[in-house]
Short mmCIF file of C-alpha atoms in Angstrom, two decimals:
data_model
loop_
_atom_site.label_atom_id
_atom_site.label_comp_id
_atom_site.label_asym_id
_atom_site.label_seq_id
_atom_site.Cartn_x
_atom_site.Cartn_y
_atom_site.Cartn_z
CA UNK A 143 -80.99 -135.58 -29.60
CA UNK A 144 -82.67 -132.40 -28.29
CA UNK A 145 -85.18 -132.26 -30.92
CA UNK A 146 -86.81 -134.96 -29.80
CA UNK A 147 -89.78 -134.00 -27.53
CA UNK A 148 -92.20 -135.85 -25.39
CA UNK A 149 -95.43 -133.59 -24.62
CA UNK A 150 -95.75 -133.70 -20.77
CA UNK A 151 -99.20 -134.78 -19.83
CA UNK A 152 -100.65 -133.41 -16.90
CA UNK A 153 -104.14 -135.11 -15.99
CA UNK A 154 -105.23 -136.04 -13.11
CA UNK A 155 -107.52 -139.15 -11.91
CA UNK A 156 -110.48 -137.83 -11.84
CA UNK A 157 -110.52 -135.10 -14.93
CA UNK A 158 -109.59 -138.49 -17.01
CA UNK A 159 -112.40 -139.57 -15.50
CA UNK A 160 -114.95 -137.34 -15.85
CA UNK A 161 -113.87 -136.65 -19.49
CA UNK A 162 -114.21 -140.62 -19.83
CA UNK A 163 -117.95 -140.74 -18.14
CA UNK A 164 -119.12 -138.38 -20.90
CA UNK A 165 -117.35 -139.65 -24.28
CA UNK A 166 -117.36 -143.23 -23.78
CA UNK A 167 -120.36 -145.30 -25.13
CA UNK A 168 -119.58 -148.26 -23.57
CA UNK A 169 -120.23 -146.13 -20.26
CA UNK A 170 -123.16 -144.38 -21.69
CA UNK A 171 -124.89 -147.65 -22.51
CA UNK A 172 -124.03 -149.36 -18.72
CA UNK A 173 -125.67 -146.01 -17.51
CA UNK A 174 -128.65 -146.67 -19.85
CA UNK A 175 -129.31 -150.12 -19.15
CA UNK A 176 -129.26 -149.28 -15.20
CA UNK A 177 -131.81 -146.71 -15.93
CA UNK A 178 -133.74 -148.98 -18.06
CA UNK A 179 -133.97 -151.71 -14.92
CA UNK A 180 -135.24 -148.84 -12.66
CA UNK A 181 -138.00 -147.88 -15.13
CA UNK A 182 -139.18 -151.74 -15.36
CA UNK A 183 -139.98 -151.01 -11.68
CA UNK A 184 -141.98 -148.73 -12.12
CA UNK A 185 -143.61 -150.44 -15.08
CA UNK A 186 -143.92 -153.54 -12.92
CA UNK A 187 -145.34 -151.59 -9.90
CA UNK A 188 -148.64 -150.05 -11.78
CA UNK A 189 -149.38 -153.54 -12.89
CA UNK A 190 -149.99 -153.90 -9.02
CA UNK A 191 -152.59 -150.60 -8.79
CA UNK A 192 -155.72 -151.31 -7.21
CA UNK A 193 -158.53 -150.83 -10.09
CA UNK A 194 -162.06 -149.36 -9.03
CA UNK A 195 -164.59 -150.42 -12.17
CA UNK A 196 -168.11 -149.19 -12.19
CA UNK A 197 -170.48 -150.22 -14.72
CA UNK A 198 -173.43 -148.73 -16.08
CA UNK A 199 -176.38 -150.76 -18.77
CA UNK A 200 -179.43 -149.65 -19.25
CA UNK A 201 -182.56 -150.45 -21.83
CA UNK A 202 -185.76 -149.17 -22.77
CA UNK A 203 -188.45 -150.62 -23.77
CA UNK A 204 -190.38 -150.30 -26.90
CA UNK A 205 -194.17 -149.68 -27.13
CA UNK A 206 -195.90 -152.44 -29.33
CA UNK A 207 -192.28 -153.32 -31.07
CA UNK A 208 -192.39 -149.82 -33.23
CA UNK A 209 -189.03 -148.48 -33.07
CA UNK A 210 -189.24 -145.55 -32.72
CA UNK A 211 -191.53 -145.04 -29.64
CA UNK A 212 -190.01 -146.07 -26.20
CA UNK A 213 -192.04 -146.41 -23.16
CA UNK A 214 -189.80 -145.35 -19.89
CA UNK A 215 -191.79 -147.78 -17.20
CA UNK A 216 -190.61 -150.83 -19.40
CA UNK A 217 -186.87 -149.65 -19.14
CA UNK A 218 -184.19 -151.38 -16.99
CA UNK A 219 -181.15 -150.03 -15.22
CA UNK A 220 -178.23 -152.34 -14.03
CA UNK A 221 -174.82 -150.97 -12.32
CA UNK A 222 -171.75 -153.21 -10.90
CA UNK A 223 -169.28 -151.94 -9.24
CA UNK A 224 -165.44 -154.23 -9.45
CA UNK A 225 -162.36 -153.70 -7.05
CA UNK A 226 -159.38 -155.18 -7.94
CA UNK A 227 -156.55 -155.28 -4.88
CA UNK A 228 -152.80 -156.25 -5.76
CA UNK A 229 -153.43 -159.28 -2.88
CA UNK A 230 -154.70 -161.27 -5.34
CA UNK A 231 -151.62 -160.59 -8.01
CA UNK A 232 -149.38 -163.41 -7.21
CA UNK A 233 -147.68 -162.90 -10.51
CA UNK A 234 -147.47 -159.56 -10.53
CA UNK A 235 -146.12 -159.00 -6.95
CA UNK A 236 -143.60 -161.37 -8.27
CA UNK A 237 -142.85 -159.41 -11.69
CA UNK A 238 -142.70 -156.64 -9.33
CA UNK A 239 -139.89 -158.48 -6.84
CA UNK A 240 -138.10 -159.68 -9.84
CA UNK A 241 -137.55 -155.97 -10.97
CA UNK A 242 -136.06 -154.78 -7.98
CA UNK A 243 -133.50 -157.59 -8.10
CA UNK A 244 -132.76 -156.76 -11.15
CA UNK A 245 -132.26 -153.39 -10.60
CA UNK A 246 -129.95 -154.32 -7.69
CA UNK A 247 -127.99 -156.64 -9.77
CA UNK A 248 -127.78 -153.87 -12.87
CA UNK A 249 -126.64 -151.27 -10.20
CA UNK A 250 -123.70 -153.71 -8.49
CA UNK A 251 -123.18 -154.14 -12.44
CA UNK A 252 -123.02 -150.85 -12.97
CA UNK A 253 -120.88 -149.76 -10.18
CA UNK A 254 -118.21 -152.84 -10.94
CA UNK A 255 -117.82 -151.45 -14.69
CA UNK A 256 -117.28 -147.84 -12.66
CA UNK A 257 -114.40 -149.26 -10.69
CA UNK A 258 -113.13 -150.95 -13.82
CA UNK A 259 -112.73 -147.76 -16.00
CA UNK A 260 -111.41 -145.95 -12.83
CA UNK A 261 -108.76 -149.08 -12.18
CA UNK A 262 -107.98 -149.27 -15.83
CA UNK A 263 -107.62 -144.98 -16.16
CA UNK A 264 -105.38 -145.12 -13.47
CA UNK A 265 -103.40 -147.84 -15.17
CA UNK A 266 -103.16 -145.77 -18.45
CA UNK A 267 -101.99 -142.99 -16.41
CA UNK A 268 -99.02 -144.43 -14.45
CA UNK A 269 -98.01 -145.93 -17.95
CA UNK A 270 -97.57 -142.42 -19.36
CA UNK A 271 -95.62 -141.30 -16.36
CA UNK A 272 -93.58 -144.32 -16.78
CA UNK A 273 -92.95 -143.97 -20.15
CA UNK A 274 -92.19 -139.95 -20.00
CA UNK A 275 -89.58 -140.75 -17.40
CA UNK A 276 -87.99 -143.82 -19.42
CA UNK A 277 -88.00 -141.39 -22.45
CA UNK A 278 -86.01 -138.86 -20.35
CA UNK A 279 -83.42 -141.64 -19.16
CA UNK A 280 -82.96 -143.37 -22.99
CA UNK A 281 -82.27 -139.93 -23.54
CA UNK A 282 -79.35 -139.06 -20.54
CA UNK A 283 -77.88 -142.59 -21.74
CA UNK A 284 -77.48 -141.52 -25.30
CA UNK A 285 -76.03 -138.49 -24.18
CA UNK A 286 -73.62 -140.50 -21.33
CA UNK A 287 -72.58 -142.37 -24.82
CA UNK A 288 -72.27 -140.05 -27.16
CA UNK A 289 -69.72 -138.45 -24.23
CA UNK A 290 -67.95 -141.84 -24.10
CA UNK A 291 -67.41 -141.80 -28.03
CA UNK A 292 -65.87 -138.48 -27.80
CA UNK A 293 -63.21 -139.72 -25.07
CA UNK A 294 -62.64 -142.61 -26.51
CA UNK A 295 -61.43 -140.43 -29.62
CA UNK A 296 -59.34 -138.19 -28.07
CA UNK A 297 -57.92 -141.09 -26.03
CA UNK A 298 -56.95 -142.92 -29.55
CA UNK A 299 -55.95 -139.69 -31.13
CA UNK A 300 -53.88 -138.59 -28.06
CA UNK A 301 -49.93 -138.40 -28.78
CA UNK A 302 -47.31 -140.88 -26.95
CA UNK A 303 -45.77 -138.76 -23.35
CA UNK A 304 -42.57 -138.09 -23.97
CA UNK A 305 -39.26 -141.29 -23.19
CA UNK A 306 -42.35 -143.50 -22.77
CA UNK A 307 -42.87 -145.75 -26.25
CA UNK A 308 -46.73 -145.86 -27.61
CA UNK A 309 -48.12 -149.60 -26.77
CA UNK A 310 -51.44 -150.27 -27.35
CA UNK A 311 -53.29 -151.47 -24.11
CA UNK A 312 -55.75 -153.22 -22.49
CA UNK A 313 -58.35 -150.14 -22.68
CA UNK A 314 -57.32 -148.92 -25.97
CA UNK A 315 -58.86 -151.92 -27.77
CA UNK A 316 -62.08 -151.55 -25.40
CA UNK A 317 -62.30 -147.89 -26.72
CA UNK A 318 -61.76 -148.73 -30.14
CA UNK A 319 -64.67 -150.96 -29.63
CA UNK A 320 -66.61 -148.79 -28.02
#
Protein backbone atom coordinates (compact mmCIF):
# COMPACT_ATOMS: atom_id res chain seq x y z
CA UNK A 1 0.00 0.00 0.00
CA UNK A 2 3.10 2.16 0.56
CA UNK A 3 4.49 1.58 -2.76
CA UNK A 4 2.11 3.37 -4.30
CA UNK A 5 3.25 7.00 -4.93
CA UNK A 6 1.63 10.11 -6.21
CA UNK A 7 4.40 12.74 -7.44
CA UNK A 8 3.47 16.00 -5.57
CA UNK A 9 3.12 18.79 -8.02
CA UNK A 10 4.10 22.06 -7.02
CA UNK A 11 3.18 24.82 -9.73
CA UNK A 12 1.93 27.75 -9.27
CA UNK A 13 -0.69 29.99 -11.40
CA UNK A 14 1.29 31.87 -13.14
CA UNK A 15 4.59 29.52 -13.95
CA UNK A 16 1.66 27.19 -15.58
CA UNK A 17 1.00 30.05 -17.23
CA UNK A 18 3.83 31.39 -18.59
CA UNK A 19 5.05 27.86 -19.56
CA UNK A 20 1.49 27.66 -21.37
CA UNK A 21 1.95 31.26 -23.29
CA UNK A 22 5.11 29.84 -24.91
CA UNK A 23 4.25 26.04 -25.89
CA UNK A 24 0.77 26.33 -26.85
CA UNK A 25 -0.09 26.99 -30.59
CA UNK A 26 -3.43 27.66 -30.15
CA UNK A 27 -2.03 30.76 -28.06
CA UNK A 28 0.69 31.46 -30.47
CA UNK A 29 -1.74 31.74 -33.36
CA UNK A 30 -4.45 34.18 -31.18
CA UNK A 31 -1.17 36.25 -30.59
CA UNK A 32 -0.48 36.16 -34.37
CA UNK A 33 -3.71 37.00 -35.67
CA UNK A 34 -3.86 40.14 -33.15
CA UNK A 35 -0.62 41.19 -34.59
CA UNK A 36 -1.76 40.58 -38.01
CA UNK A 37 -5.00 43.13 -37.38
CA UNK A 38 -2.51 45.79 -36.09
CA UNK A 39 -0.32 45.52 -39.22
CA UNK A 40 -3.59 45.92 -41.57
CA UNK A 41 -3.56 49.36 -39.87
CA UNK A 42 -0.81 50.29 -40.84
CA UNK A 43 -1.29 48.86 -44.31
CA UNK A 44 -4.62 50.66 -44.41
CA UNK A 45 -3.15 53.99 -43.12
CA UNK A 46 -0.41 54.53 -46.13
CA UNK A 47 -3.24 53.99 -48.51
CA UNK A 48 -4.32 57.43 -46.95
CA UNK A 49 -0.62 59.29 -47.64
CA UNK A 50 -0.85 62.41 -49.37
CA UNK A 51 0.99 61.83 -52.93
CA UNK A 52 3.02 64.85 -54.49
CA UNK A 53 3.42 63.85 -58.52
CA UNK A 54 5.48 65.99 -60.77
CA UNK A 55 5.71 65.38 -64.32
CA UNK A 56 8.18 66.12 -66.79
CA UNK A 57 7.65 65.69 -71.22
CA UNK A 58 9.59 67.18 -73.41
CA UNK A 59 10.24 66.99 -77.49
CA UNK A 60 12.49 68.22 -79.98
CA UNK A 61 12.05 69.00 -83.07
CA UNK A 62 13.58 67.68 -86.17
CA UNK A 63 15.17 69.81 -88.94
CA UNK A 64 13.54 69.01 -92.43
CA UNK A 65 12.20 65.41 -90.96
CA UNK A 66 16.02 63.86 -91.05
CA UNK A 67 16.37 62.01 -87.96
CA UNK A 68 19.09 62.52 -86.91
CA UNK A 69 19.44 66.37 -86.75
CA UNK A 70 17.28 68.16 -84.04
CA UNK A 71 16.77 71.79 -83.99
CA UNK A 72 16.43 73.08 -80.12
CA UNK A 73 14.04 76.34 -80.96
CA UNK A 74 11.38 73.78 -82.34
CA UNK A 75 11.47 71.76 -78.97
CA UNK A 76 8.66 71.80 -76.34
CA UNK A 77 8.73 71.42 -72.59
CA UNK A 78 5.54 70.54 -70.52
CA UNK A 79 5.55 69.88 -66.52
CA UNK A 80 2.34 69.09 -64.18
CA UNK A 81 2.51 68.96 -60.95
CA UNK A 82 -0.58 66.40 -58.96
CA UNK A 83 -1.42 66.47 -55.11
CA UNK A 84 -3.37 63.91 -53.87
CA UNK A 85 -4.90 64.63 -50.06
CA UNK A 86 -6.57 61.64 -48.06
CA UNK A 87 -9.92 64.21 -47.98
CA UNK A 88 -10.89 62.95 -50.99
CA UNK A 89 -10.41 58.99 -49.92
CA UNK A 90 -13.83 58.18 -48.75
CA UNK A 91 -13.01 54.55 -49.13
CA UNK A 92 -9.93 54.51 -47.84
CA UNK A 93 -10.59 56.57 -44.62
CA UNK A 94 -13.14 53.92 -44.27
CA UNK A 95 -10.70 50.80 -44.93
CA UNK A 96 -8.69 52.69 -42.55
CA UNK A 97 -11.71 52.91 -39.68
CA UNK A 98 -12.60 49.40 -40.42
CA UNK A 99 -9.00 48.30 -39.35
CA UNK A 100 -8.95 49.82 -36.15
CA UNK A 101 -12.22 48.08 -35.25
CA UNK A 102 -10.92 45.23 -36.10
CA UNK A 103 -8.01 45.49 -34.26
CA UNK A 104 -10.16 46.37 -31.21
CA UNK A 105 -12.35 43.45 -31.69
CA UNK A 106 -9.08 40.95 -32.31
CA UNK A 107 -7.56 42.48 -29.06
CA UNK A 108 -11.00 41.98 -26.73
CA UNK A 109 -10.62 38.51 -28.69
CA UNK A 110 -7.45 38.10 -27.73
CA UNK A 111 -7.63 39.07 -24.18
CA UNK A 112 -11.01 36.75 -23.65
CA UNK A 113 -8.94 33.57 -24.97
CA UNK A 114 -6.17 34.99 -22.18
CA UNK A 115 -8.70 34.77 -19.40
CA UNK A 116 -9.87 31.45 -20.77
CA UNK A 117 -6.47 29.58 -20.58
CA UNK A 118 -5.86 31.37 -17.20
CA UNK A 119 -9.62 30.18 -15.91
CA UNK A 120 -9.14 26.80 -17.42
CA UNK A 121 -5.14 26.46 -15.85
CA UNK A 122 -6.47 27.25 -12.71
CA UNK A 123 -9.13 24.61 -13.10
CA UNK A 124 -6.49 21.92 -14.03
CA UNK A 125 -4.65 22.93 -11.06
CA UNK A 126 -7.23 22.65 -8.22
CA UNK A 127 -8.07 19.20 -9.93
CA UNK A 128 -4.56 17.93 -9.17
CA UNK A 129 -4.72 19.18 -5.64
CA UNK A 130 -7.97 17.52 -5.38
CA UNK A 131 -7.02 14.46 -6.66
CA UNK A 132 -3.47 14.25 -4.61
CA UNK A 133 -5.51 14.73 -1.47
CA UNK A 134 -8.32 12.06 -2.45
CA UNK A 135 -5.33 9.73 -3.31
CA UNK A 136 -3.95 10.28 0.24
CA UNK A 137 -7.50 9.58 1.90
CA UNK A 138 -8.35 6.18 -0.49
CA UNK A 139 -5.17 5.45 0.91
CA UNK A 140 -5.80 6.11 5.09
CA UNK A 141 -9.21 4.15 4.32
CA UNK A 142 -7.48 1.10 3.00
CA UNK A 143 -5.27 1.22 5.76
CA UNK A 144 -8.44 1.97 8.48
CA UNK A 145 -9.65 -1.50 6.68
CA UNK A 146 -7.00 -3.47 6.40
CA UNK A 147 -6.84 -2.63 10.51
CA UNK A 148 -10.50 -3.70 10.76
CA UNK A 149 -9.68 -7.16 8.98
CA UNK A 150 -7.02 -7.79 11.42
CA UNK A 151 -9.50 -7.27 14.52
CA UNK A 152 -12.02 -8.86 13.15
CA UNK A 153 -9.56 -11.99 13.09
CA UNK A 154 -8.35 -11.94 16.30
CA UNK A 155 -11.92 -11.27 17.51
CA UNK A 156 -13.06 -14.72 15.64
CA UNK A 157 -9.91 -16.48 16.64
CA UNK A 158 -10.12 -15.24 20.29
CA UNK A 159 -10.80 -18.19 22.94
CA UNK A 160 -14.22 -18.39 25.08
CA UNK A 161 -13.46 -16.39 28.98
CA UNK A 162 -13.51 -18.79 31.29
CA UNK A 163 -17.55 -20.28 33.11
CA UNK A 164 -18.92 -18.15 30.25
CA UNK A 165 -20.09 -20.68 27.14
CA UNK A 166 -18.89 -19.44 23.43
CA UNK A 167 -22.23 -18.06 21.56
CA UNK A 168 -21.88 -16.54 18.50
CA UNK A 169 -23.28 -12.88 18.49
CA UNK A 170 -24.67 -10.17 16.93
CA UNK A 171 -21.07 -8.65 15.93
CA UNK A 172 -19.42 -11.85 15.30
CA UNK A 173 -21.43 -12.45 12.10
CA UNK A 174 -20.81 -8.61 11.11
CA UNK A 175 -17.01 -9.40 11.47
CA UNK A 176 -17.14 -12.48 9.68
CA UNK A 177 -18.60 -10.39 7.00
CA UNK A 178 -16.45 -7.87 7.19
Amino acid sequence: LETAVLPQIELSEQTALEIAKENRLDWMNARARLVDSWRTIGVQANALQSAVDFSLFGGLGTIQNQAARFDGRTGTIRGALRFDTPLNRLAERNDYREAQINYQRARRDYMLFEDRISQSLRNTLRIVEISQLNFELRRSAIQIAISKVDLAKLRLQEPPRPGVQATIGATTARDLVD
